[in-house]
Short mmCIF file of C-alpha atoms and ligand atoms in Angstrom, two decimals:
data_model
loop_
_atom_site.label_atom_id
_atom_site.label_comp_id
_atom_site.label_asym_id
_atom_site.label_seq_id
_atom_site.Cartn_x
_atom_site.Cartn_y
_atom_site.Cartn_z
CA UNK A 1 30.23 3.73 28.36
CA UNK A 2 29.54 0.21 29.07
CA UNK A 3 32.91 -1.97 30.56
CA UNK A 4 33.25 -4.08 27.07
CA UNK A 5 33.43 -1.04 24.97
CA UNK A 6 36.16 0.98 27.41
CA UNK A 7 38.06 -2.32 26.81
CA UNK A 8 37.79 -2.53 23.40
CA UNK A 9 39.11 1.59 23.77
CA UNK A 10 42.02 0.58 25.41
CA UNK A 11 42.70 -2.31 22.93
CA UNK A 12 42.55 -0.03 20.40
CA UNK A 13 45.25 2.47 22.21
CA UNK A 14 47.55 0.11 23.26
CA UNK A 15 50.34 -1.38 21.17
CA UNK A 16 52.64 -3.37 23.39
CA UNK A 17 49.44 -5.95 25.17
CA UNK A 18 50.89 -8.46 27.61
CA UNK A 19 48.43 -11.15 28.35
CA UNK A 20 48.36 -12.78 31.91
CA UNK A 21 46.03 -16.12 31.77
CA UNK A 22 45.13 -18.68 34.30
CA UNK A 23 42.68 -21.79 34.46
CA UNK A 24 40.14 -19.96 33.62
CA UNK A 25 41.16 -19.13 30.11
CA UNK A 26 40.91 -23.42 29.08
CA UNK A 27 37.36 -23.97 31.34
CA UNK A 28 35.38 -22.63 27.99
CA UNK A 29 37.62 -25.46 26.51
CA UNK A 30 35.61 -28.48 28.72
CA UNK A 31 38.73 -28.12 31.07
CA UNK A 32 38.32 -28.28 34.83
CA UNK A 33 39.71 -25.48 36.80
CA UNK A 34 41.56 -26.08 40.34
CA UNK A 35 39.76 -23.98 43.10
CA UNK A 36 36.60 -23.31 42.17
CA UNK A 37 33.07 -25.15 43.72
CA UNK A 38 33.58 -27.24 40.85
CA UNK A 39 36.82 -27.67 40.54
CA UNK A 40 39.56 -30.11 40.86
CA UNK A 41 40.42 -30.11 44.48
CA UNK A 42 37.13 -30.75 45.41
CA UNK A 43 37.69 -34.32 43.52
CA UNK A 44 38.28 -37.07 45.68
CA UNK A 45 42.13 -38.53 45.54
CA UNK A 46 43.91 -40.53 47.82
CA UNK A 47 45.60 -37.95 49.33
CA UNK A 48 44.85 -34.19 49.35
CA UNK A 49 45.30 -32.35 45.73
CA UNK A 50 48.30 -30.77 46.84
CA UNK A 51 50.02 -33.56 47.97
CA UNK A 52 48.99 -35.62 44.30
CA UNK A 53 51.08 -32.76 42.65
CA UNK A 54 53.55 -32.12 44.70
CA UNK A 55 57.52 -33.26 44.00
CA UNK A 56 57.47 -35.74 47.44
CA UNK A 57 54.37 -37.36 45.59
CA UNK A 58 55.94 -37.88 42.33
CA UNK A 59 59.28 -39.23 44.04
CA UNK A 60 57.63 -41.37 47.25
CA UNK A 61 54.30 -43.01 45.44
CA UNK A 62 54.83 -42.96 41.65
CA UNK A 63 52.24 -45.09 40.75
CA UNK A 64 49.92 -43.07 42.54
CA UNK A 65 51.27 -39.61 41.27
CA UNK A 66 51.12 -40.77 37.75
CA UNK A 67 47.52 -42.49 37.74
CA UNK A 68 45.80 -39.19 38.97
CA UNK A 69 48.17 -37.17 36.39
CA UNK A 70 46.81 -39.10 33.54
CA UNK A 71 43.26 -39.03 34.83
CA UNK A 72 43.37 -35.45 35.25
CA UNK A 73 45.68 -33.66 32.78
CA UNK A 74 45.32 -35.77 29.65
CA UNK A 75 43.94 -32.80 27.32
CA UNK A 76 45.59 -34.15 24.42
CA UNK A 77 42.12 -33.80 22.19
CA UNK A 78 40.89 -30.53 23.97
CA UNK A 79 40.55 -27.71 21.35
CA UNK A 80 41.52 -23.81 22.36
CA UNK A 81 38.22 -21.74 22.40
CA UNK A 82 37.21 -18.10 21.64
CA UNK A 83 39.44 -16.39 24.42
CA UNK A 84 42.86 -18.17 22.95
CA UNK A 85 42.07 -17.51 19.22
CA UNK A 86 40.97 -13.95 20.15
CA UNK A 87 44.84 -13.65 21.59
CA UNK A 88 46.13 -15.23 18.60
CA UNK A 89 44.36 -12.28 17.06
CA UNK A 90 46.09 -9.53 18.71
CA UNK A 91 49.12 -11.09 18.58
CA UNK A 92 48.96 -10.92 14.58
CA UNK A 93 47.91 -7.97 13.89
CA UNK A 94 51.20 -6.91 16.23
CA UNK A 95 49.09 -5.39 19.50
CA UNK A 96 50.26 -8.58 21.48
CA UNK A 97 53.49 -8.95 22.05
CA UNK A 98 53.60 -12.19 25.38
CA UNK A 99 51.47 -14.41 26.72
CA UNK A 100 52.21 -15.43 30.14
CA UNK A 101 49.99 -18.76 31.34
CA UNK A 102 49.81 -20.72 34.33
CA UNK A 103 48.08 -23.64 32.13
CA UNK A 104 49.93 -26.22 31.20
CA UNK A 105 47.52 -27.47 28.80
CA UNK A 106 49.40 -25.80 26.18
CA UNK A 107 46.22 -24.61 24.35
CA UNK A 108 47.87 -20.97 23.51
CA UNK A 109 50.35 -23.05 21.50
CA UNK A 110 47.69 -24.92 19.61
CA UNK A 111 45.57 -21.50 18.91
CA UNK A 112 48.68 -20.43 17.13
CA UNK A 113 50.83 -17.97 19.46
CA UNK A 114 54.19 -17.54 19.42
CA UNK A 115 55.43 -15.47 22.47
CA UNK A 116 54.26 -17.54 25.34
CA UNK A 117 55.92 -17.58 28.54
CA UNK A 118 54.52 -21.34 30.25
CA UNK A 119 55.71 -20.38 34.15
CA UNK A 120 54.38 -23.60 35.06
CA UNK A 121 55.51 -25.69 32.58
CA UNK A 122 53.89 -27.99 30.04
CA UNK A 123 51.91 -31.17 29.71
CA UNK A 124 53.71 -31.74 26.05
CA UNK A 125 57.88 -31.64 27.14
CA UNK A 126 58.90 -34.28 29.11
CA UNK A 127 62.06 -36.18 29.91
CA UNK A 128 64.15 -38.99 31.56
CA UNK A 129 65.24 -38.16 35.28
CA UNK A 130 68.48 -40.32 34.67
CA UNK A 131 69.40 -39.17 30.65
CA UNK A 132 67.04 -36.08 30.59
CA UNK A 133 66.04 -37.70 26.99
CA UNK A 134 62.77 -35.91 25.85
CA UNK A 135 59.86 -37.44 25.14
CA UNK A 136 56.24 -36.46 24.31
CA UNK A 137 52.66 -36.40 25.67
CA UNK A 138 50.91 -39.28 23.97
CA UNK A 139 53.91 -41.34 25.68
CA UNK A 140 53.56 -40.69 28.81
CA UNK A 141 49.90 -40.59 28.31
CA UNK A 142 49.43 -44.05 27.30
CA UNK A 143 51.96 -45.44 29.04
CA UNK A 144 51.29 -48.16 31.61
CA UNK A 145 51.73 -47.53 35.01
CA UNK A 146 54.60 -45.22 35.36
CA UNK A 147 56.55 -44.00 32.26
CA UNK A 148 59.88 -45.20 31.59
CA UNK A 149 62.78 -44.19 29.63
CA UNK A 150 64.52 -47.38 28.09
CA UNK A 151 67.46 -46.44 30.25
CA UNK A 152 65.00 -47.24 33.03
CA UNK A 153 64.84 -43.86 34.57
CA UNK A 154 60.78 -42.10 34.98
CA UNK A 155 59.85 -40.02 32.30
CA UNK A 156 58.81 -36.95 34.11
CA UNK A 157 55.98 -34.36 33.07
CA UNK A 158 57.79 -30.77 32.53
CA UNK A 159 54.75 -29.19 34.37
CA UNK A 160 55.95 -27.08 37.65
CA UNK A 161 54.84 -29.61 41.05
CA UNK A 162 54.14 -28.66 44.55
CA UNK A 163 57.52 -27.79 46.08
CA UNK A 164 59.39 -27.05 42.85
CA UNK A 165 60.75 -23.53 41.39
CA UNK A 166 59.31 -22.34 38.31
CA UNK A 167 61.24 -22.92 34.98
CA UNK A 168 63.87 -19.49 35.02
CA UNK A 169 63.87 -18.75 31.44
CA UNK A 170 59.98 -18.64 31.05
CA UNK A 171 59.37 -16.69 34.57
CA UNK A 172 62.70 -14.20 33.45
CA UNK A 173 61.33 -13.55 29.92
CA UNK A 174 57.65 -13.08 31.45
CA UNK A 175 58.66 -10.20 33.78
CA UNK A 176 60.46 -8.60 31.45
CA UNK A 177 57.59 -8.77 29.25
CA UNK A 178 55.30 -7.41 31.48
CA UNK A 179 57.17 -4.28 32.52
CA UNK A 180 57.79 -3.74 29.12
CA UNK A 181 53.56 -3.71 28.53
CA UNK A 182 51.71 -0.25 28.07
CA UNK A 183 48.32 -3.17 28.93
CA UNK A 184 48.04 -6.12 30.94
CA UNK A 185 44.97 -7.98 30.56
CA UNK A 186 44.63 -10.60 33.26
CA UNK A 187 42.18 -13.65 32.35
CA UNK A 188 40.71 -16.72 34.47
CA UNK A 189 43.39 -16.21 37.57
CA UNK A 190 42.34 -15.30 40.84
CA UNK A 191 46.18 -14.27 41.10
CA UNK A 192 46.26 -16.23 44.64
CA UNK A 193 48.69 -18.61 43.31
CA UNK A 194 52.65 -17.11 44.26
CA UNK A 195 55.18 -15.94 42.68
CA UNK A 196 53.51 -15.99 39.21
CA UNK A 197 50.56 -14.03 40.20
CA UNK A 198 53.39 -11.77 41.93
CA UNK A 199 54.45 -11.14 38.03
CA UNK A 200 51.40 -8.58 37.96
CA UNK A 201 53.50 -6.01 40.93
CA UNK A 202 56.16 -5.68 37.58
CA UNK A 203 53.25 -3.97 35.31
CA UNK A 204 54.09 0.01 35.05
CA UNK A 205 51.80 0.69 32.23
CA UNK A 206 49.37 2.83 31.59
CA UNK A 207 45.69 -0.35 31.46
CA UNK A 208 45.40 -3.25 33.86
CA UNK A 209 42.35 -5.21 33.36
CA UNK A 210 41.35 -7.95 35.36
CA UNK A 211 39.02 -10.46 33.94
CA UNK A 212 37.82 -13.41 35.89
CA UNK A 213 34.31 -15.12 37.44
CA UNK A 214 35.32 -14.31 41.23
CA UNK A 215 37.48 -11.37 42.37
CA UNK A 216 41.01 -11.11 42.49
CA UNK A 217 43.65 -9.41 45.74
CA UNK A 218 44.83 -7.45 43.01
CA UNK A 219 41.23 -5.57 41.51
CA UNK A 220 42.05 -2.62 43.67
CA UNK A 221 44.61 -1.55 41.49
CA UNK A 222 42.60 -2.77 37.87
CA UNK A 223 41.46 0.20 35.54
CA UNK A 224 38.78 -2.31 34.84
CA UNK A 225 37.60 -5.24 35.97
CA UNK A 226 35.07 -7.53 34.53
CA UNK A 227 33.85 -10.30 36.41
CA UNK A 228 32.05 -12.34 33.99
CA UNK A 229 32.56 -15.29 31.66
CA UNK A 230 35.61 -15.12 29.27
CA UNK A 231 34.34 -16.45 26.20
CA UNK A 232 31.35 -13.92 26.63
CA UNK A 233 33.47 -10.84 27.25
CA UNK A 234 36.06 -11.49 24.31
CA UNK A 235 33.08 -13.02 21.36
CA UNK A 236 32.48 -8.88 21.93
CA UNK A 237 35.45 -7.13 21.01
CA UNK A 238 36.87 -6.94 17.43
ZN1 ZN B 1 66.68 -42.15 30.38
#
């Protein structure tokens, strides 16, 4: 049996499908992944990726941590492709019960799901460091400079930077989730990024498939792994 039809099998036997998805999921989407040849941190910046993300960045050069945000992470128009709406599938007909993403490009919200666990955060919630007043994407997107709240604090992204923990409630209700899951389909993470790809050690069910362009630390323990492109693999499955 060829590897797309033992997945579809498994689909088919599982009812409680927990969804693990990393950049690779939105690339199909015209978005840029992080580590890949391609891939953002091979862009230049004025100082190393890392550092452009990080918490000191935000808090020592604004100006600078906010102009490569905007360049980068401004996926405001960008639509989710055949992987998301495939989830948003599952999750209707009641196989899928949580997504957990390390986008932040929220495009499993905009396909439609429900149950998604964001463990590092999201381009579209932001607020005011001073007054924690909320505010949303298109303003910090088109704001000049750095974003202000009109009590003058910075508006920051809620997206999880370099040197921060990731947001309890999301991380809390995505383990559970997961060792709840008879499957756990992993999609477009090369799980090297801890803790969240450390969420995967939680799964005690009975299918783990991994699903991504390179290989993963974590394919040794897959029932099936598929190295191949995502929007190929999941236009096949019903
Ligand atoms: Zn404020």
């Amino acid at each position: 049996m060829d590897k797309i039809s033992k997945l579809q099998r498994m689909i088919d036997e599982s009812n409680n499908i927990v969804v693990f998805t990393g950049a690779g999921v939105s690339t199909d989407s015209g978005l840029k992944d992080f580590r890949s040849k391609d891939g953002l941190y091979k862009k230049p910046s004025p100082y190393p990726a890392e550092y452009m993300l990080s918490n000191a960045c935000f808090y020592t050069h604004p100006e600078e941590f906010f102009e490569y945000y905007k360049e980068n992470f401004n996926c405001l128009d960008v639509e989710p492709n055949i992987t998301h709406k495939y989830f948003k599938k599952l999750e209707d007909i009641g196989k899928l019960k949580a997504i957990i993403t390390q986008n932040i490009d929220g495009l499993h919200t905009k396909a439609g799901n429900k149950n998604v666990y964001e463990v590092h955060g999201t381009i579209y919630r932001n607020h005011c460091i001073k007054c924690h007043k909320e505010y949303d994407a298109n303003y910090v997107f088109n704001s000049k400079g750095v974003p202000k709240c009109n009590c003058g604090g910075i508006v920051k992204p809620d997206v999880v930077l370099y040197g921060e923990a990731l947001p309890e409630k999301d991380y809390i209700g995505g383990l559970s989730a997961i060792s709840k899951a008879d499957m756990l389909i992993v999609c477009g993470s090369s799980l090297t990024v801890y803790p969240a790809s450390g969420m995967v050690d939680n799964f005690n069910g009975k299918y783990l498939i991994i699903i991504n362009n390179t290989k993963t630390p974590y394919d040794y323990k897959a029932n099936l792994v598929i190295n191949d492109n995502l929007s190929k693999v999941f236009s096949k499955l019903k």
